[in-house]
XYZ file of C-alpha atoms in Angstrom:
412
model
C 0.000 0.000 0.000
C 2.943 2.445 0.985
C 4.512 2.137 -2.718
C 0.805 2.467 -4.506
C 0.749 5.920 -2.503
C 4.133 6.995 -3.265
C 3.202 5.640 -6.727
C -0.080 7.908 -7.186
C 1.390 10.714 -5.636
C 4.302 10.522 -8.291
C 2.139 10.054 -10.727
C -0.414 13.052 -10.210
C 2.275 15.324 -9.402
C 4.075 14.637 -13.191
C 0.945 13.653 -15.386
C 0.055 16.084 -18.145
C -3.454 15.673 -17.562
C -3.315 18.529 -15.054
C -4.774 21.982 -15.914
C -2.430 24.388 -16.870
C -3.502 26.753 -13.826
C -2.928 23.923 -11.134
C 0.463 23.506 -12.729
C 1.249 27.259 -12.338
C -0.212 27.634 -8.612
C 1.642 24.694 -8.085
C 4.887 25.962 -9.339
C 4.551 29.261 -7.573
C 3.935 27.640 -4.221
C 7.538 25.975 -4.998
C 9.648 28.918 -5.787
C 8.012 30.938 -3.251
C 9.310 28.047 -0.661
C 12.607 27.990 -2.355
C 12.949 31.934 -2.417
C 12.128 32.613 1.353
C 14.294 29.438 2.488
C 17.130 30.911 0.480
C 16.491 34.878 1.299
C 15.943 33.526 5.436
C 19.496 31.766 5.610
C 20.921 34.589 3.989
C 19.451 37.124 6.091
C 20.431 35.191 9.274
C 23.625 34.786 8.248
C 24.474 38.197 7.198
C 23.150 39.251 10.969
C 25.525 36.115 12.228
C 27.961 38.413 10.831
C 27.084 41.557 11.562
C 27.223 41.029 15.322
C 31.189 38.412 14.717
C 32.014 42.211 13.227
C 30.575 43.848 16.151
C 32.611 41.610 18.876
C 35.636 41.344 16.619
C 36.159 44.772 15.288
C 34.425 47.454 17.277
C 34.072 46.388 20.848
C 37.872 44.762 20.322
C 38.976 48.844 19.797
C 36.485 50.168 22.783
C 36.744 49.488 26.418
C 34.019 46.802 28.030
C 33.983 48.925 31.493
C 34.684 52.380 32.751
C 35.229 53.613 36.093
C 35.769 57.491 35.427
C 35.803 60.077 38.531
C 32.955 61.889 39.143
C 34.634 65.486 40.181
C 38.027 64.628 41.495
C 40.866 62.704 39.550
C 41.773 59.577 40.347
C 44.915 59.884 41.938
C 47.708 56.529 43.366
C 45.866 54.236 39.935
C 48.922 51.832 39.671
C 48.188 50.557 43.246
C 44.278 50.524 42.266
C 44.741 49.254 38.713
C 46.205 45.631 39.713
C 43.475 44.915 42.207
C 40.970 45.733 40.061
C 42.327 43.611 37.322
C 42.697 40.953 39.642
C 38.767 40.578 39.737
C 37.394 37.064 38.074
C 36.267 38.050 34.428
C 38.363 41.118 34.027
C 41.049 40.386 30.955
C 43.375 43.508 31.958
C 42.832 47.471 32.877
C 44.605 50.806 31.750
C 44.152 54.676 32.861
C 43.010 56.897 30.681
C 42.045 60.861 30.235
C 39.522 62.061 28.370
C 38.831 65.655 26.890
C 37.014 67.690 24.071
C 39.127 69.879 22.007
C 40.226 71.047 18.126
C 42.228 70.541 15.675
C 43.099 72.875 13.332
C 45.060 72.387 9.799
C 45.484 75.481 7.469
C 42.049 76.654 6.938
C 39.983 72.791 8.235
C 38.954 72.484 11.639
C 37.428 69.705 13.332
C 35.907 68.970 16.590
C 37.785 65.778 18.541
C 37.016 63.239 21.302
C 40.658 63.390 22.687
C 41.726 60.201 24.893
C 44.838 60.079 26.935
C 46.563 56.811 26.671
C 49.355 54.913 27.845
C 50.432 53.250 24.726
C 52.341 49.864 26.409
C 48.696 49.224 29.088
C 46.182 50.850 26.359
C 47.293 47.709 23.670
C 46.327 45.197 26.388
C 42.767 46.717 26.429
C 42.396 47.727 22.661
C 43.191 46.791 19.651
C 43.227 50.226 17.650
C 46.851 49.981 17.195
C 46.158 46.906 14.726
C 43.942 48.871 12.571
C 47.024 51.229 11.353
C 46.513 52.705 7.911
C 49.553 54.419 7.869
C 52.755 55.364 10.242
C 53.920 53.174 13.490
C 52.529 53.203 16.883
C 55.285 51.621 18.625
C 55.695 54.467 20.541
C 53.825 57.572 21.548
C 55.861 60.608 22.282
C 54.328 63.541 24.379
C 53.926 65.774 21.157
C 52.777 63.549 18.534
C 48.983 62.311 18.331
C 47.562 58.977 16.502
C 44.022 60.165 14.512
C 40.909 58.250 13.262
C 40.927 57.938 9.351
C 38.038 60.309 9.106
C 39.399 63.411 11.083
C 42.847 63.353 9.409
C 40.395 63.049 5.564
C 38.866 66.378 7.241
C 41.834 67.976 8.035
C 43.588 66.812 4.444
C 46.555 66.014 6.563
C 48.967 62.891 6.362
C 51.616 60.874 9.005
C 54.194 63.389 9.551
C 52.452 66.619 9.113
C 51.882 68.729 12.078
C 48.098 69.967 13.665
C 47.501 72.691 16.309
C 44.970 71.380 19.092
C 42.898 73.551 20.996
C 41.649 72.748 24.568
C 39.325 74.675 26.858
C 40.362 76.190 29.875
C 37.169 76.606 32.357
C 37.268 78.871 35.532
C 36.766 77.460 39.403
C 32.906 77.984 38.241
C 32.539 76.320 35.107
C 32.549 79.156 33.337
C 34.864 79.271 29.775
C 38.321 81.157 30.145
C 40.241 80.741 27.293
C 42.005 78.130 24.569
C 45.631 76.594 25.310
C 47.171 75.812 21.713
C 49.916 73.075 21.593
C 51.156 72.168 17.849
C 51.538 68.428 17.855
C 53.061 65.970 14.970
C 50.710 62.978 13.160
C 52.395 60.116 13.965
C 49.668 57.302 12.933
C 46.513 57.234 11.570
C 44.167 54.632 12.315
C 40.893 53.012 10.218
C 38.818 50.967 12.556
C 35.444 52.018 10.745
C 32.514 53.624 11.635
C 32.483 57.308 14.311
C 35.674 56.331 15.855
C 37.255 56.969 12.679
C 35.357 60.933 12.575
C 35.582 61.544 16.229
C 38.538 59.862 18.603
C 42.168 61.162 18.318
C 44.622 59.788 20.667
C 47.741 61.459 22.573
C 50.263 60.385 25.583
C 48.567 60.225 28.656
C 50.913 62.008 30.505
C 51.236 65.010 28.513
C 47.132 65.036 27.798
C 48.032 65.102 32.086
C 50.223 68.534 31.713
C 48.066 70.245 29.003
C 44.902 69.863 31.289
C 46.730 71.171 34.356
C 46.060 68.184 35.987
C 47.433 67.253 39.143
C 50.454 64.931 38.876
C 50.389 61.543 38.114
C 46.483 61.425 38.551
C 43.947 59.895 35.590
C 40.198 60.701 34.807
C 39.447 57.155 34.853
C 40.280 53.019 34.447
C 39.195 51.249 31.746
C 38.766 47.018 31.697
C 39.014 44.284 29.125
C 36.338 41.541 30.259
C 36.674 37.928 28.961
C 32.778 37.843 28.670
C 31.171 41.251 26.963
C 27.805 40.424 27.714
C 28.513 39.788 31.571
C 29.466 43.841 31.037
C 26.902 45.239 33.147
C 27.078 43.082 36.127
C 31.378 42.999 36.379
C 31.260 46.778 35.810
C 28.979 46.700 39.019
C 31.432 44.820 40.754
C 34.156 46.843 40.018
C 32.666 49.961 40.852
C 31.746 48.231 44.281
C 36.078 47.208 44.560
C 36.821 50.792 44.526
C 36.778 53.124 47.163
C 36.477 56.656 44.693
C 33.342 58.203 43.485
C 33.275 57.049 39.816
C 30.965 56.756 37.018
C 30.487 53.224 36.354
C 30.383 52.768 32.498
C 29.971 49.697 29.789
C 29.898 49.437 26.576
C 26.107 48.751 26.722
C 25.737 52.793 27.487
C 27.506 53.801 24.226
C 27.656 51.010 21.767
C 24.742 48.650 23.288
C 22.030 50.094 20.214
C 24.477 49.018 17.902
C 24.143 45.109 18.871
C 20.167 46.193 20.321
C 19.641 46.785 16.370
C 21.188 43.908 14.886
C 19.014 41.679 16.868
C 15.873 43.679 16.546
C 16.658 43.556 12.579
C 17.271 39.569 12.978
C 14.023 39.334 14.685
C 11.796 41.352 12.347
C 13.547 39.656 9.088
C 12.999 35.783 10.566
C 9.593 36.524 11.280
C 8.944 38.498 7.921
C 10.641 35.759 6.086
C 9.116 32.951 7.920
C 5.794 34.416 7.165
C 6.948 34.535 3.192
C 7.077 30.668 3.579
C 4.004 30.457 5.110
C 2.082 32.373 2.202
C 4.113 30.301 0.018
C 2.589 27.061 1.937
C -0.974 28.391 1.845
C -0.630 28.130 -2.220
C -0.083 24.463 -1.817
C -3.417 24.356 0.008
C -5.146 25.955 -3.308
C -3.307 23.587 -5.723
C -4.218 20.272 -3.431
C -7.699 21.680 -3.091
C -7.755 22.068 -7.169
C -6.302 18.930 -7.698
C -9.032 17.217 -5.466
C -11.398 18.789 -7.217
C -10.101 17.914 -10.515
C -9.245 14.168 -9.331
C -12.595 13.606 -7.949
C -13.219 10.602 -10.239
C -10.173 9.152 -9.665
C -10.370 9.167 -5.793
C -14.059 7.455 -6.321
C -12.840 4.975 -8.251
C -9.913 3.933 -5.709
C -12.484 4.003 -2.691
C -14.894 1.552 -4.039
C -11.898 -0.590 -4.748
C -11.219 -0.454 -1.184
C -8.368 1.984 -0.705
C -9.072 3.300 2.603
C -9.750 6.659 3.214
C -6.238 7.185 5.413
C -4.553 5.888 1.994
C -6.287 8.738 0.075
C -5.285 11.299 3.156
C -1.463 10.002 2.720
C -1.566 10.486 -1.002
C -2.438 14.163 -1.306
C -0.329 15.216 1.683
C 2.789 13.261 0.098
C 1.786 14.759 -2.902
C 1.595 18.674 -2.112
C 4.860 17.904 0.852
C 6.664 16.939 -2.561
C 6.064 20.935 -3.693
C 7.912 21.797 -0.016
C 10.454 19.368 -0.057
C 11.672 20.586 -3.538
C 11.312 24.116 -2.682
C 13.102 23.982 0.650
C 15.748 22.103 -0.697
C 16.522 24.403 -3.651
C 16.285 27.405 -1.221
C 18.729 25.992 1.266
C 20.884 24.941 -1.349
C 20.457 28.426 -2.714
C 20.939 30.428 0.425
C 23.891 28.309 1.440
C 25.474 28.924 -1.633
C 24.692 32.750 -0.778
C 25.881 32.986 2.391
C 29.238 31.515 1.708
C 29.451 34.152 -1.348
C 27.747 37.373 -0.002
C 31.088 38.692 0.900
C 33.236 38.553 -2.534
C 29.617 39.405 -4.334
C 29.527 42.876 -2.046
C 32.969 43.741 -2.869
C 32.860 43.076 -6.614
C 29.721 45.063 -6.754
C 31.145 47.852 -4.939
C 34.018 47.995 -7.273
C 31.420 47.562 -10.053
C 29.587 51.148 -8.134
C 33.162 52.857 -7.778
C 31.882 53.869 -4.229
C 30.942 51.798 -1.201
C 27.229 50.946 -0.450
C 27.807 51.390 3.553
C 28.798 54.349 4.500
C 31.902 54.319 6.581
C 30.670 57.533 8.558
C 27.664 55.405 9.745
C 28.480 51.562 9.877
C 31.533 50.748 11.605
C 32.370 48.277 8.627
C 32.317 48.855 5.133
C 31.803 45.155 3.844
C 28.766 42.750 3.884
C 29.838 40.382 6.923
C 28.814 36.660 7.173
C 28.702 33.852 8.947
C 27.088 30.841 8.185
C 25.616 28.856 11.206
C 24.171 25.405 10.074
C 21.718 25.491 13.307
C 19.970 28.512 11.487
C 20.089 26.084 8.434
C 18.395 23.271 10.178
C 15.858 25.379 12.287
C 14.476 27.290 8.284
C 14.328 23.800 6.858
C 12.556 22.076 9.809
C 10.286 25.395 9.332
C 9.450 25.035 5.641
C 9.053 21.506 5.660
C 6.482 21.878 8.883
C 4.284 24.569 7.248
C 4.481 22.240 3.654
C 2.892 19.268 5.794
C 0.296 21.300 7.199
C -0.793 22.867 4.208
C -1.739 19.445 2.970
C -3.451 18.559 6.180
C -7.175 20.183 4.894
C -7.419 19.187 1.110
C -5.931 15.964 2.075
C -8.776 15.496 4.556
C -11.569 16.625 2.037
C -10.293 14.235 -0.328
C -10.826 11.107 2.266
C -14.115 12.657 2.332
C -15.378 12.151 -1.798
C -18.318 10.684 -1.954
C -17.948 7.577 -4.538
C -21.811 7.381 -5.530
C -22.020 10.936 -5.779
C -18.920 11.306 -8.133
C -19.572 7.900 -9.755
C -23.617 8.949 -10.068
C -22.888 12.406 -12.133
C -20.788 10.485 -14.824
């Protein structure tokens, strides 16, 4: 009985016989499968990627934690620094000093997120210094400054050529006093992607120290490499709970956390928007089945007064419309597989096609399509096709058990 329903199912889904219409609705139902399968694994994996860029690139240049003084500097921070890197999770810690200032070329000006670093503790929390474009960074002298891709295209100015920097100077009250001016040498320039590039420079900590009058040997804040990113939040509680100053406690939640808040809000809306382009796609197997019941009305008669049982006739017409899932889903996954693993060189040739890249690099902190293939997201979009494919067949399956033989039989 199993291989007369495989048989019949075969057989109805190739004969001629069929109206052309059935054959189209049919044949829509299957690409539509095939398309959202493939379109679904892409999507996914292009958000896979998206968020591997995110760890990798951007929050492997940015510290995890912050603990920055509230009003006072933070003053003895190599006896702090150890114990606080000495808490479970925390990778390693550096000082840092952070100020708003200018930079002036010629006639350009730009506006700068300045960030006091020392060079040797700042590489064990940050990987900026890997994304050189041009210049070294082995070391930082006290008048030389490393700057972000973007400022240095603003300011038309190369490795070697010299910028003045402007820094406020604010009365006991708060109030604006004047501008220091120090003229201070490009020695690197950096490309890590995205705002970094357009708004972080980055000078010796110690002389960032003297041009802020700042007391000596004192630091605006620690910053922490964590081993886990998303356990952010709850070490950077911890920390701020280790030390005894008034601090700001900071993570990279506060100023990068919509970035990785969107990718997964995009990978939510997309795998629901997708799945539900399956689904549709389903649904027209539920129109060709109930066509084909209609148009095989005779047939089924004729096999139920033979004595084919009614769960026979059920089994036929779902194998028969699963067939239109099965060969959809497996093109698509085939298709979007083949996608994913290409996305990347296909991106790049067809920005060198455009002459101009088709992300931003003032916006996105990458200017490439990232992916990464994860065959769990493979499995799960099959398992999801093939499930809506079987019940789609479940109704016009049912209402063809249901043919009345001696009303079929009676009309011919």
């Amino acid at each position: 009985m199993q291989s007369l329903v495989w048989q019949l199912a075969r057989r109805y889904r190739s004969t001629r016989h069929t109206s052309g219409f059935i054959r189209f609705i049919s044949a829509s139902s299957t690409l539509g499968i095939a398309l959202g399968v493939a379109i679904l694994i892409l999507a996914l994996s292009v958000m896979n990627g998206f968020e591997q860029a995110l760890k990798q690139r951007l929050l492997a240049v940015i510290p995890h934690v912050e603990l920055e003084a509230v009003s006072n500097q933070l003053d003895n921070w190599p006896e702090k620094l150890p114990v606080l890197s000495a808490v479970p999770g925390v990778v390693a810690g550096a000082p840092y000093i952070k100020a708003n200032g200018m930079l002036r070329s010629g006639n350009q000006v730009k506006a700068v997120q300045l960030r006091g670093v020392d060079l040797q503790q700042e590489r064990q929390i940050s990987d900026f210094a890997n994304y050189i474009q041009s210049g070294e960074l082995d070391v930082l002298h006290a008048e030389q400054l490393v700057l972000g891709s973007g400022i240095a295209k603003a300011l038309q100015v190369a490795v070697g050529d010299k910028v003045q920097l402007m820094l406020p100077r604010f009365t006991a009250d708060g109030r604006l006093a004047s501008y220091s001016n120090r003229l201070l040498q490009v020695s690197a320039i950096v490309a890590m992607g995205g705002q970094l590039d357009y708004s972080q420079a980055w000078i010796d900590l110690q002389a960032l120290n003297g041009f802020l009058e700042m007391p000596a040997g004192t630091v605006q804040g620690l910053a922490f490499r964590i081993d886990d990113i998303f356990a952010a939040p709850q070490l950077a509680r911890q920390l701020g709970q280790q030390t005894e100053d008034y601090v700001y406690i900071r993570n990279w939640f506060n100023s990068q956390g919509h970035v990785y808040q969107d990718i997964q809000m995009v990978r939510a809306i997309l795998y629901l928007v997708l799945s539900l382009v399956i689904a549709v796609a389903c649904f027209n197997i539920v129109a060709t089945l109930v066509m084909a019941v209609r148009e095989k009305e005779s047939d089924i008669a004729i096999l139920l007064t033979m004595g084919m049982r009614p769960v026979a006739i059920i089994r036929i017409f779902m194998l028969l419309g699963s067939l239109n899932g099965v060969v959809g889903t497996l093109f698509g996954a085939v298709s979007g597989v083949l996608l994913a693993l290409f996305i990347e060189p296909i991106f790049a040739s067809l920005t060198q096609l455009l002459g101009r890249s088709l992300l931003d690099p003032s916006i996105y902190f990458i200017d490439f399509i990232p992916s990464l293939l994860q065959w769990q997201d493979v499995l799960v979009t099959v398992l999801l096709a093939l499930g809506l494919s079987i019940l789609s067949t479940l109704y016009p399956a049912y209402r063809a058990s249901k043919v009345d033989p001696a009303r079929v039989l009676g009309q011919r």
